[in-house]
């Protein structure tokens, strides 16, 4: 069970300042999660952590700064670097984003031992190629091992599309092996196509070091459809075929003419929102950890302060309930943060908006909107802090 976040700023500071408790043979892995805005990076981070500490919203740029999440399991510590979505300076200017939102993902890559590249497969406008910002990031740090994570697979009705996406996003090469997609999946959407979703099981690395995860999926697809798994992998029933192939100088090609990245070591297909196959990815990440001292005390779940978590979660709800660009103009001011007589956390926050019309939207008819925001945010804060939270929100127009 993940530890709760400390409700006191001083207690959280003490935990972050304290020397980490070290097991006998500690292992550590620093993971950068990158991708286009709204690909589901924070949702995946929360699922891996087992507790919600990062804000999640359907609107872009919910995550505004770099924050760390910490998973401590037995002798292994995973440090997740949840970063803002990779964006261009032009888009940053349009959304009035901080300068840090352009630099934080790059800083995370500098310190990462592994990078997860998240792609939203439900977005048919963007799913067929990696964004220029993601490709630029990968080409700048080719020495950092990278893993492709296809997210929101539960929203895809035609599962065979995943095979086509894998080919495009990897340029047909995974872990130094060539992939080939065969067409029968298009005509047979029975268990064989569905089984493609069952990704690499976390077996010992030595037993699968030379085997592409896509090839493993293909074998499972054969088993799921009643095919003889000992048959030739080049048979037309097979979805993906791999051939050993050494790395080629693809990186020299102009990024503008590029759709995918041929250096991914693994592919995972999951649904971060429902948690489907997230445990498989987590087991894989734990196996990739290398010997090294822990960076955080085992009682730490995130590097954020309790107030930052509170601000982010309230902001998430404001983004959900207010239309278009309105939420981006709300300023949050915490007026009260103290422990009540029964040990509950008392929080009063003032939401300052630039216009009266915005205030009316935020309050809602008979206070329905602001009440929903306070109720939902309070529930999320209780889950993060594991204590009763009484949250009061006030709204005023900027004077």
CSV table of C-alpha atoms in Angstrom, one decimal:
chain,number,residue,atom,x,y,z
A,1,UNK,CA,0.0,0.0,0.0
A,2,UNK,CA,1.5,3.4,-1.0
A,3,UNK,CA,2.1,5.8,1.9
A,4,UNK,CA,-0.2,8.9,2.3
A,5,UNK,CA,1.1,12.3,1.6
A,6,UNK,CA,2.0,14.3,4.7
A,7,UNK,CA,-0.7,17.0,5.5
A,8,UNK,CA,1.9,19.3,7.1
A,9,UNK,CA,4.4,21.3,4.9
A,10,UNK,CA,7.0,20.8,7.6
A,11,UNK,CA,6.5,17.1,7.9
A,12,UNK,CA,6.8,16.7,4.1
A,13,UNK,CA,9.9,18.8,4.1
A,14,UNK,CA,11.4,16.7,6.8
A,15,UNK,CA,10.7,13.5,4.9
A,16,UNK,CA,12.3,14.9,1.7
A,17,UNK,CA,15.3,16.3,3.7
A,18,UNK,CA,15.9,13.1,5.7
A,19,UNK,CA,18.5,10.6,4.6
A,20,UNK,CA,16.7,7.8,2.7
A,21,UNK,CA,16.4,4.5,4.5
A,22,UNK,CA,18.5,2.1,2.5
A,23,UNK,CA,17.8,-1.7,2.1
A,24,UNK,CA,20.7,-4.1,1.9
A,25,UNK,CA,21.0,-4.1,-1.9
A,26,UNK,CA,19.1,-1.1,-3.1
A,27,UNK,CA,18.0,-0.7,-6.7
A,28,UNK,CA,16.7,2.5,-8.4
A,29,UNK,CA,15.3,3.6,-11.8
A,30,UNK,CA,14.4,7.1,-12.9
A,31,UNK,CA,11.6,7.2,-15.4
A,32,UNK,CA,10.7,10.1,-17.6
A,33,UNK,CA,7.2,10.0,-19.1
A,34,UNK,CA,6.9,12.1,-22.2
A,35,UNK,CA,4.3,12.6,-24.9
A,36,UNK,CA,1.9,15.1,-26.5
A,37,UNK,CA,-0.4,17.1,-24.1
A,38,UNK,CA,-3.4,15.1,-22.9
A,39,UNK,CA,-1.8,11.7,-23.8
A,40,UNK,CA,-2.5,10.5,-20.2
A,41,UNK,CA,0.9,10.9,-18.6
A,42,UNK,CA,-0.5,12.0,-15.2
A,43,UNK,CA,-3.2,9.3,-15.2
A,44,UNK,CA,-0.5,6.7,-15.8
A,45,UNK,CA,1.7,8.2,-13.1
A,46,UNK,CA,-1.2,8.1,-10.6
A,47,UNK,CA,-2.0,4.4,-11.5
A,48,UNK,CA,1.7,3.4,-11.1
A,49,UNK,CA,1.9,5.2,-7.7
A,50,UNK,CA,-1.4,3.7,-6.5
A,51,UNK,CA,-2.6,7.1,-5.2
A,52,UNK,CA,-3.7,10.2,-7.0
A,53,UNK,CA,-1.1,13.0,-6.5
A,54,UNK,CA,-1.0,14.5,-10.0
A,55,UNK,CA,-3.9,16.5,-11.6
A,56,UNK,CA,-5.8,14.9,-14.5
A,57,UNK,CA,-8.1,16.7,-16.9
A,58,UNK,CA,-9.4,16.4,-20.5
A,59,UNK,CA,-8.1,19.9,-21.1
A,60,UNK,CA,-4.5,20.3,-22.3
A,61,UNK,CA,-1.7,21.5,-20.1
A,62,UNK,CA,-3.2,20.4,-16.8
A,63,UNK,CA,0.3,19.5,-15.6
A,64,UNK,CA,2.2,22.9,-15.4
A,65,UNK,CA,5.4,21.9,-13.8
A,66,UNK,CA,7.8,19.0,-13.3
A,67,UNK,CA,6.9,16.8,-10.3
A,68,UNK,CA,8.3,13.5,-9.0
A,69,UNK,CA,6.4,10.4,-7.8
A,70,UNK,CA,8.1,7.7,-5.8
A,71,UNK,CA,7.3,4.0,-5.8
A,72,UNK,CA,9.1,1.9,-3.2
A,73,UNK,CA,8.7,-1.8,-3.5
A,74,UNK,CA,10.9,-4.2,-1.4
A,75,UNK,CA,14.5,-3.3,-2.3
A,76,UNK,CA,13.6,-1.2,-5.4
A,77,UNK,CA,12.7,2.5,-5.8
A,78,UNK,CA,11.1,3.9,-9.0
A,79,UNK,CA,11.2,7.7,-9.4
A,80,UNK,CA,8.6,8.9,-11.9
A,81,UNK,CA,9.2,12.3,-13.5
A,82,UNK,CA,5.7,13.4,-14.4
A,83,UNK,CA,6.3,16.2,-16.9
A,84,UNK,CA,4.2,18.8,-18.8
A,85,UNK,CA,3.2,17.7,-22.3
A,86,UNK,CA,5.9,18.4,-24.9
A,87,UNK,CA,4.7,21.6,-26.7
A,88,UNK,CA,6.1,24.2,-29.1
A,89,UNK,CA,6.9,27.8,-28.1
A,90,UNK,CA,4.0,29.0,-30.3
A,91,UNK,CA,1.4,26.8,-28.4
A,92,UNK,CA,3.0,27.8,-25.1
A,93,UNK,CA,2.5,31.5,-25.9
A,94,UNK,CA,-1.2,30.8,-26.9
A,95,UNK,CA,-2.0,29.1,-23.6
A,96,UNK,CA,0.1,31.7,-21.6
A,97,UNK,CA,2.3,28.8,-20.3
A,98,UNK,CA,5.3,29.3,-18.1
A,99,UNK,CA,8.8,29.0,-19.6
A,100,UNK,CA,9.3,25.9,-17.4
A,101,UNK,CA,6.8,24.0,-19.5
A,102,UNK,CA,9.2,24.1,-22.4
A,103,UNK,CA,12.3,23.2,-20.4
A,104,UNK,CA,11.0,20.7,-17.8
A,105,UNK,CA,10.5,17.7,-20.1
A,106,UNK,CA,14.1,18.2,-21.5
A,107,UNK,CA,15.5,18.4,-17.9
A,108,UNK,CA,13.7,15.2,-17.1
A,109,UNK,CA,15.3,13.4,-20.0
A,110,UNK,CA,18.8,14.5,-18.8
A,111,UNK,CA,18.2,12.6,-15.5
A,112,UNK,CA,16.3,9.6,-16.8
A,113,UNK,CA,17.5,6.0,-16.9
A,114,UNK,CA,14.4,5.1,-19.1
A,115,UNK,CA,11.9,7.0,-21.0
A,116,UNK,CA,8.2,6.0,-21.6
A,117,UNK,CA,6.8,7.6,-24.8
A,118,UNK,CA,3.0,7.8,-24.3
A,119,UNK,CA,0.7,7.8,-27.4
A,120,UNK,CA,-3.1,8.3,-27.2
A,121,UNK,CA,-4.4,5.7,-29.7
A,122,UNK,CA,-8.0,6.9,-29.4
A,123,UNK,CA,-7.0,10.2,-31.1
A,124,UNK,CA,-7.1,9.5,-34.8
A,125,UNK,CA,-5.6,12.9,-35.7
A,126,UNK,CA,-2.3,12.3,-33.8
A,127,UNK,CA,-1.9,8.6,-33.3
A,128,UNK,CA,-0.2,7.7,-36.6
A,129,UNK,CA,3.0,9.6,-35.9
A,130,UNK,CA,5.1,10.9,-33.0
A,131,UNK,CA,5.0,14.6,-32.6
A,132,UNK,CA,8.0,16.7,-33.7
A,133,UNK,CA,8.6,17.7,-30.1
A,134,UNK,CA,8.7,14.0,-29.0
A,135,UNK,CA,11.0,13.0,-31.9
A,136,UNK,CA,13.3,15.9,-31.2
A,137,UNK,CA,13.5,14.8,-27.5
A,138,UNK,CA,14.3,11.2,-28.4
A,139,UNK,CA,16.9,12.2,-31.1
A,140,UNK,CA,18.6,14.5,-28.6
A,141,UNK,CA,18.9,11.7,-26.0
A,142,UNK,CA,19.3,8.5,-28.1
A,143,UNK,CA,21.4,6.8,-25.3
A,144,UNK,CA,18.4,6.8,-22.9
A,145,UNK,CA,16.5,3.5,-23.4
A,146,UNK,CA,13.0,4.1,-24.6
A,147,UNK,CA,9.7,2.2,-24.4
A,148,UNK,CA,6.6,2.9,-26.5
A,149,UNK,CA,3.3,2.9,-24.5
A,150,UNK,CA,0.1,2.9,-26.4
A,151,UNK,CA,-2.6,4.3,-24.1
A,152,UNK,CA,-6.4,4.2,-24.2
A,153,UNK,CA,-6.6,0.9,-26.1
A,154,UNK,CA,-9.9,0.2,-24.4
A,155,UNK,CA,-11.5,3.0,-26.6
A,156,UNK,CA,-10.5,1.3,-29.8
A,157,UNK,CA,-13.2,-0.8,-31.4
A,158,UNK,CA,-11.0,-2.1,-34.2
A,159,UNK,CA,-8.1,-3.7,-32.4
A,160,UNK,CA,-6.2,-4.5,-35.6
A,161,UNK,CA,-5.4,-0.8,-35.9
A,162,UNK,CA,-2.9,-1.3,-33.1
A,163,UNK,CA,-0.7,-3.5,-35.3
A,164,UNK,CA,-0.6,-0.8,-38.0
A,165,UNK,CA,0.2,1.9,-35.3
A,166,UNK,CA,3.1,-0.3,-34.0
A,167,UNK,CA,4.6,-0.5,-37.5
A,168,UNK,CA,4.3,3.3,-38.1
A,169,UNK,CA,5.5,4.4,-34.7
A,170,UNK,CA,8.5,2.1,-34.6
A,171,UNK,CA,9.4,2.5,-38.3
A,172,UNK,CA,9.0,-1.3,-38.3
A,173,UNK,CA,11.9,-2.0,-35.9
A,174,UNK,CA,11.7,-2.9,-32.2
A,175,UNK,CA,14.7,-3.9,-30.1
A,176,UNK,CA,16.9,-4.2,-33.3
A,177,UNK,CA,14.4,-6.5,-35.0
A,178,UNK,CA,12.3,-5.9,-38.1
A,179,UNK,CA,8.6,-6.2,-37.8
A,180,UNK,CA,6.1,-7.1,-40.5
A,181,UNK,CA,2.3,-6.7,-40.2
A,182,UNK,CA,0.1,-9.3,-41.9
A,183,UNK,CA,-3.5,-8.5,-42.9
A,184,UNK,CA,-5.7,-11.4,-41.7
A,185,UNK,CA,-6.3,-9.5,-38.4
A,186,UNK,CA,-8.5,-7.1,-40.4
A,187,UNK,CA,-10.8,-9.9,-41.4
A,188,UNK,CA,-10.8,-11.8,-38.1
A,189,UNK,CA,-11.6,-9.7,-35.1
A,190,UNK,CA,-12.1,-12.7,-32.8
A,191,UNK,CA,-10.0,-13.5,-29.8
A,192,UNK,CA,-6.8,-13.4,-31.9
A,193,UNK,CA,-7.0,-9.7,-32.4
A,194,UNK,CA,-8.2,-9.0,-28.8
A,195,UNK,CA,-5.3,-11.0,-27.4
A,196,UNK,CA,-2.8,-8.6,-29.0
A,197,UNK,CA,-3.7,-6.3,-26.1
A,198,UNK,CA,-2.3,-8.8,-23.6
A,199,UNK,CA,1.2,-7.5,-23.6
A,200,UNK,CA,4.5,-8.8,-22.5
A,201,UNK,CA,4.2,-10.6,-19.2
A,202,UNK,CA,6.9,-9.7,-16.7
A,203,UNK,CA,9.0,-12.9,-17.0
A,204,UNK,CA,12.7,-12.9,-16.0
A,205,UNK,CA,14.6,-10.6,-18.4
A,206,UNK,CA,17.1,-13.3,-19.3
A,207,UNK,CA,14.4,-15.6,-20.7
A,208,UNK,CA,13.2,-12.9,-23.1
A,209,UNK,CA,16.3,-10.8,-23.7
A,210,UNK,CA,16.4,-11.6,-27.4
A,211,UNK,CA,12.7,-11.7,-28.1
A,212,UNK,CA,10.7,-8.7,-29.3
A,213,UNK,CA,7.6,-8.0,-27.2
A,214,UNK,CA,5.6,-7.8,-30.4
A,215,UNK,CA,6.7,-11.3,-31.3
A,216,UNK,CA,5.5,-12.5,-27.8
A,217,UNK,CA,2.2,-10.8,-28.5
A,218,UNK,CA,1.9,-12.6,-31.8
A,219,UNK,CA,2.5,-16.0,-30.1
A,220,UNK,CA,-0.2,-15.1,-27.6
A,221,UNK,CA,-2.5,-14.1,-30.5
A,222,UNK,CA,-1.9,-17.5,-32.0
A,223,UNK,CA,-2.7,-19.2,-28.8
A,224,UNK,CA,-5.9,-17.1,-28.2
A,225,UNK,CA,-7.2,-18.0,-31.7
A,226,UNK,CA,-6.5,-21.7,-31.3
A,227,UNK,CA,-3.6,-21.7,-33.7
A,228,UNK,CA,-0.7,-24.0,-33.3
A,229,UNK,CA,1.9,-21.9,-31.5
A,230,UNK,CA,4.7,-24.1,-32.9
A,231,UNK,CA,3.7,-23.2,-36.5
A,232,UNK,CA,6.0,-21.1,-38.7
A,233,UNK,CA,5.9,-17.5,-37.5
A,234,UNK,CA,5.8,-16.4,-41.2
A,235,UNK,CA,2.4,-18.1,-41.7
A,236,UNK,CA,-0.3,-15.7,-42.8
A,237,UNK,CA,-2.2,-16.2,-39.5
A,238,UNK,CA,0.5,-14.4,-37.7
A,239,UNK,CA,0.1,-10.7,-36.9
A,240,UNK,CA,3.7,-9.5,-36.5
A,241,UNK,CA,6.8,-11.1,-37.8
A,242,UNK,CA,10.3,-10.2,-36.6
A,243,UNK,CA,13.7,-10.5,-38.3
A,244,UNK,CA,17.0,-9.8,-36.6
A,245,UNK,CA,18.3,-6.6,-37.9
A,246,UNK,CA,21.2,-4.4,-36.6
A,247,UNK,CA,20.5,-0.7,-35.9
A,248,UNK,CA,20.8,1.5,-39.0
A,249,UNK,CA,21.7,5.2,-39.1
A,250,UNK,CA,18.0,6.3,-39.2
A,251,UNK,CA,18.7,9.1,-36.7
A,252,UNK,CA,20.5,11.1,-39.4
A,253,UNK,CA,17.3,11.5,-41.4
A,254,UNK,CA,15.5,14.8,-41.3
A,255,UNK,CA,13.0,14.8,-38.3
A,256,UNK,CA,10.4,16.6,-40.4
A,257,UNK,CA,10.0,13.6,-42.7
A,258,UNK,CA,9.8,11.2,-39.8
A,259,UNK,CA,6.8,9.5,-38.2
A,260,UNK,CA,8.3,7.0,-35.8
A,261,UNK,CA,11.4,6.0,-33.8
A,262,UNK,CA,13.3,2.7,-34.6
A,263,UNK,CA,15.0,2.4,-31.2
A,264,UNK,CA,12.2,1.4,-28.9
A,265,UNK,CA,13.1,-1.6,-26.7
A,266,UNK,CA,9.6,-2.6,-25.8
A,267,UNK,CA,6.0,-1.9,-26.6
A,268,UNK,CA,3.1,-1.8,-24.0
A,269,UNK,CA,-0.5,-1.5,-24.7
A,270,UNK,CA,-2.7,-0.4,-21.8
A,271,UNK,CA,-5.6,1.7,-20.5
A,272,UNK,CA,-4.2,4.0,-17.8
A,273,UNK,CA,-7.7,5.3,-16.7
A,274,UNK,CA,-9.0,1.8,-15.9
A,275,UNK,CA,-5.6,0.4,-14.9
A,276,UNK,CA,-5.8,-2.4,-17.6
A,277,UNK,CA,-2.2,-3.8,-18.1
A,278,UNK,CA,-0.6,-1.1,-15.9
A,279,UNK,CA,0.6,-3.8,-13.5
A,280,UNK,CA,2.4,-5.5,-16.4
A,281,UNK,CA,4.3,-2.2,-17.1
A,282,UNK,CA,5.0,-1.7,-13.4
A,283,UNK,CA,6.6,-5.2,-13.1
A,284,UNK,CA,8.7,-4.5,-16.2
A,285,UNK,CA,9.9,-1.2,-14.7
A,286,UNK,CA,10.8,-2.9,-11.4
A,287,UNK,CA,12.9,-5.4,-13.4
A,288,UNK,CA,14.8,-2.6,-15.2
A,289,UNK,CA,16.0,-1.0,-12.0
A,290,UNK,CA,19.8,-1.0,-11.5
A,291,UNK,CA,21.9,-1.3,-8.3
A,292,UNK,CA,22.1,2.2,-6.7
A,293,UNK,CA,21.2,4.1,-3.5
A,294,UNK,CA,17.6,5.2,-3.0
A,295,UNK,CA,17.0,8.9,-3.5
A,296,UNK,CA,13.9,9.2,-1.2
A,297,UNK,CA,12.8,7.9,2.2
A,298,UNK,CA,10.4,5.0,1.8
A,299,UNK,CA,7.6,7.2,3.4
A,300,UNK,CA,7.7,9.7,0.5
A,301,UNK,CA,5.2,9.3,-2.3
A,302,UNK,CA,5.8,12.6,-4.2
A,303,UNK,CA,8.2,15.5,-4.1
A,304,UNK,CA,5.3,18.0,-4.1
A,305,UNK,CA,4.3,19.9,-1.0
A,306,UNK,CA,0.8,19.2,0.4
A,307,UNK,CA,-0.3,22.7,-0.7
A,308,UNK,CA,0.9,22.1,-4.3
A,309,UNK,CA,-1.2,18.8,-4.4
A,310,UNK,CA,-4.2,20.7,-3.1
A,311,UNK,CA,-3.8,23.6,-5.6
A,312,UNK,CA,-3.4,21.1,-8.5
A,313,UNK,CA,-6.4,19.0,-7.6
A,314,UNK,CA,-8.7,22.1,-7.2
A,315,UNK,CA,-7.3,23.4,-10.5
A,316,UNK,CA,-8.1,20.1,-12.2
A,317,UNK,CA,-11.8,20.4,-11.2
A,318,UNK,CA,-11.9,24.1,-12.3
A,319,UNK,CA,-10.5,22.9,-15.7
A,320,UNK,CA,-13.2,20.3,-15.9
A,321,UNK,CA,-16.2,22.5,-15.1
A,322,UNK,CA,-15.3,25.8,-16.8
A,323,UNK,CA,-15.4,26.2,-20.6
A,324,UNK,CA,-12.6,27.0,-23.0
A,325,UNK,CA,-9.9,29.3,-21.8
A,326,UNK,CA,-11.8,30.6,-18.7
A,327,UNK,CA,-10.0,28.3,-16.1
A,328,UNK,CA,-6.6,29.4,-17.2
A,329,UNK,CA,-7.2,32.9,-15.8
A,330,UNK,CA,-8.2,31.7,-12.2
A,331,UNK,CA,-5.7,32.5,-9.4
A,332,UNK,CA,-5.7,30.4,-6.3
A,333,UNK,CA,-4.9,31.8,-2.8
A,334,UNK,CA,-4.9,29.6,0.2
A,335,UNK,CA,-6.2,31.5,3.2
A,336,UNK,CA,-6.4,28.7,5.8
A,337,UNK,CA,-4.5,25.4,6.3
A,338,UNK,CA,-4.7,23.9,9.7
A,339,UNK,CA,-5.6,20.8,11.7
A,340,UNK,CA,-9.1,20.8,13.2
A,341,UNK,CA,-10.0,19.6,16.7
A,342,UNK,CA,-10.7,16.0,15.6
A,343,UNK,CA,-7.6,15.7,13.5
A,344,UNK,CA,-9.3,16.7,10.2
A,345,UNK,CA,-7.6,19.0,7.8
A,346,UNK,CA,-9.3,22.4,7.4
A,347,UNK,CA,-8.6,24.2,4.1
A,348,UNK,CA,-10.0,27.6,2.9
A,349,UNK,CA,-9.0,28.7,-0.6
A,350,UNK,CA,-9.9,31.9,-2.4
A,351,UNK,CA,-10.4,31.7,-6.2
A,352,UNK,CA,-9.7,35.0,-7.9
A,353,UNK,CA,-11.1,35.6,-11.4
A,354,UNK,CA,-10.6,38.5,-13.8
A,355,UNK,CA,-14.3,39.1,-14.7
A,356,UNK,CA,-17.7,39.0,-13.1
A,357,UNK,CA,-19.0,36.7,-15.9
A,358,UNK,CA,-16.2,34.2,-14.9
A,359,UNK,CA,-17.3,34.4,-11.3
A,360,UNK,CA,-20.9,33.6,-12.2
A,361,UNK,CA,-19.7,30.6,-14.3
A,362,UNK,CA,-17.5,29.4,-11.4
A,363,UNK,CA,-20.3,29.7,-8.8
A,364,UNK,CA,-23.0,28.3,-11.1
A,365,UNK,CA,-26.7,28.4,-10.6
A,366,UNK,CA,-27.5,28.4,-6.9
A,367,UNK,CA,-23.8,27.6,-6.2
A,368,UNK,CA,-24.0,24.1,-7.9
A,369,UNK,CA,-20.7,24.3,-9.8
A,370,UNK,CA,-18.5,25.6,-6.9
A,371,UNK,CA,-20.2,23.0,-4.6
A,372,UNK,CA,-19.3,20.1,-7.0
A,373,UNK,CA,-15.7,21.4,-7.3
A,374,UNK,CA,-15.3,21.5,-3.5
A,375,UNK,CA,-16.9,18.1,-3.0
A,376,UNK,CA,-14.9,16.3,-5.7
A,377,UNK,CA,-11.6,18.0,-4.8
A,378,UNK,CA,-12.2,17.3,-1.1
A,379,UNK,CA,-12.7,13.6,-1.9
A,380,UNK,CA,-9.4,13.4,-3.9
A,381,UNK,CA,-7.5,15.2,-1.1
A,382,UNK,CA,-8.8,12.7,1.5
A,383,UNK,CA,-7.5,9.9,-0.7
A,384,UNK,CA,-4.1,11.6,-1.0
A,385,UNK,CA,-3.7,12.5,2.7
A,386,UNK,CA,-5.7,9.6,4.1
A,387,UNK,CA,-7.6,11.8,6.6
A,388,UNK,CA,-10.8,13.8,6.7
A,389,UNK,CA,-10.6,17.0,4.8
A,390,UNK,CA,-13.0,20.0,5.1
A,391,UNK,CA,-12.5,22.2,2.0
A,392,UNK,CA,-14.2,25.6,1.6
A,393,UNK,CA,-13.9,27.6,-1.6
A,394,UNK,CA,-14.6,31.3,-2.0
A,395,UNK,CA,-14.8,33.2,-5.3
A,396,UNK,CA,-14.1,36.9,-5.9
A,397,UNK,CA,-13.4,39.2,-8.9
A,398,UNK,CA,-9.8,40.6,-9.1
A,399,UNK,CA,-9.9,44.2,-7.9
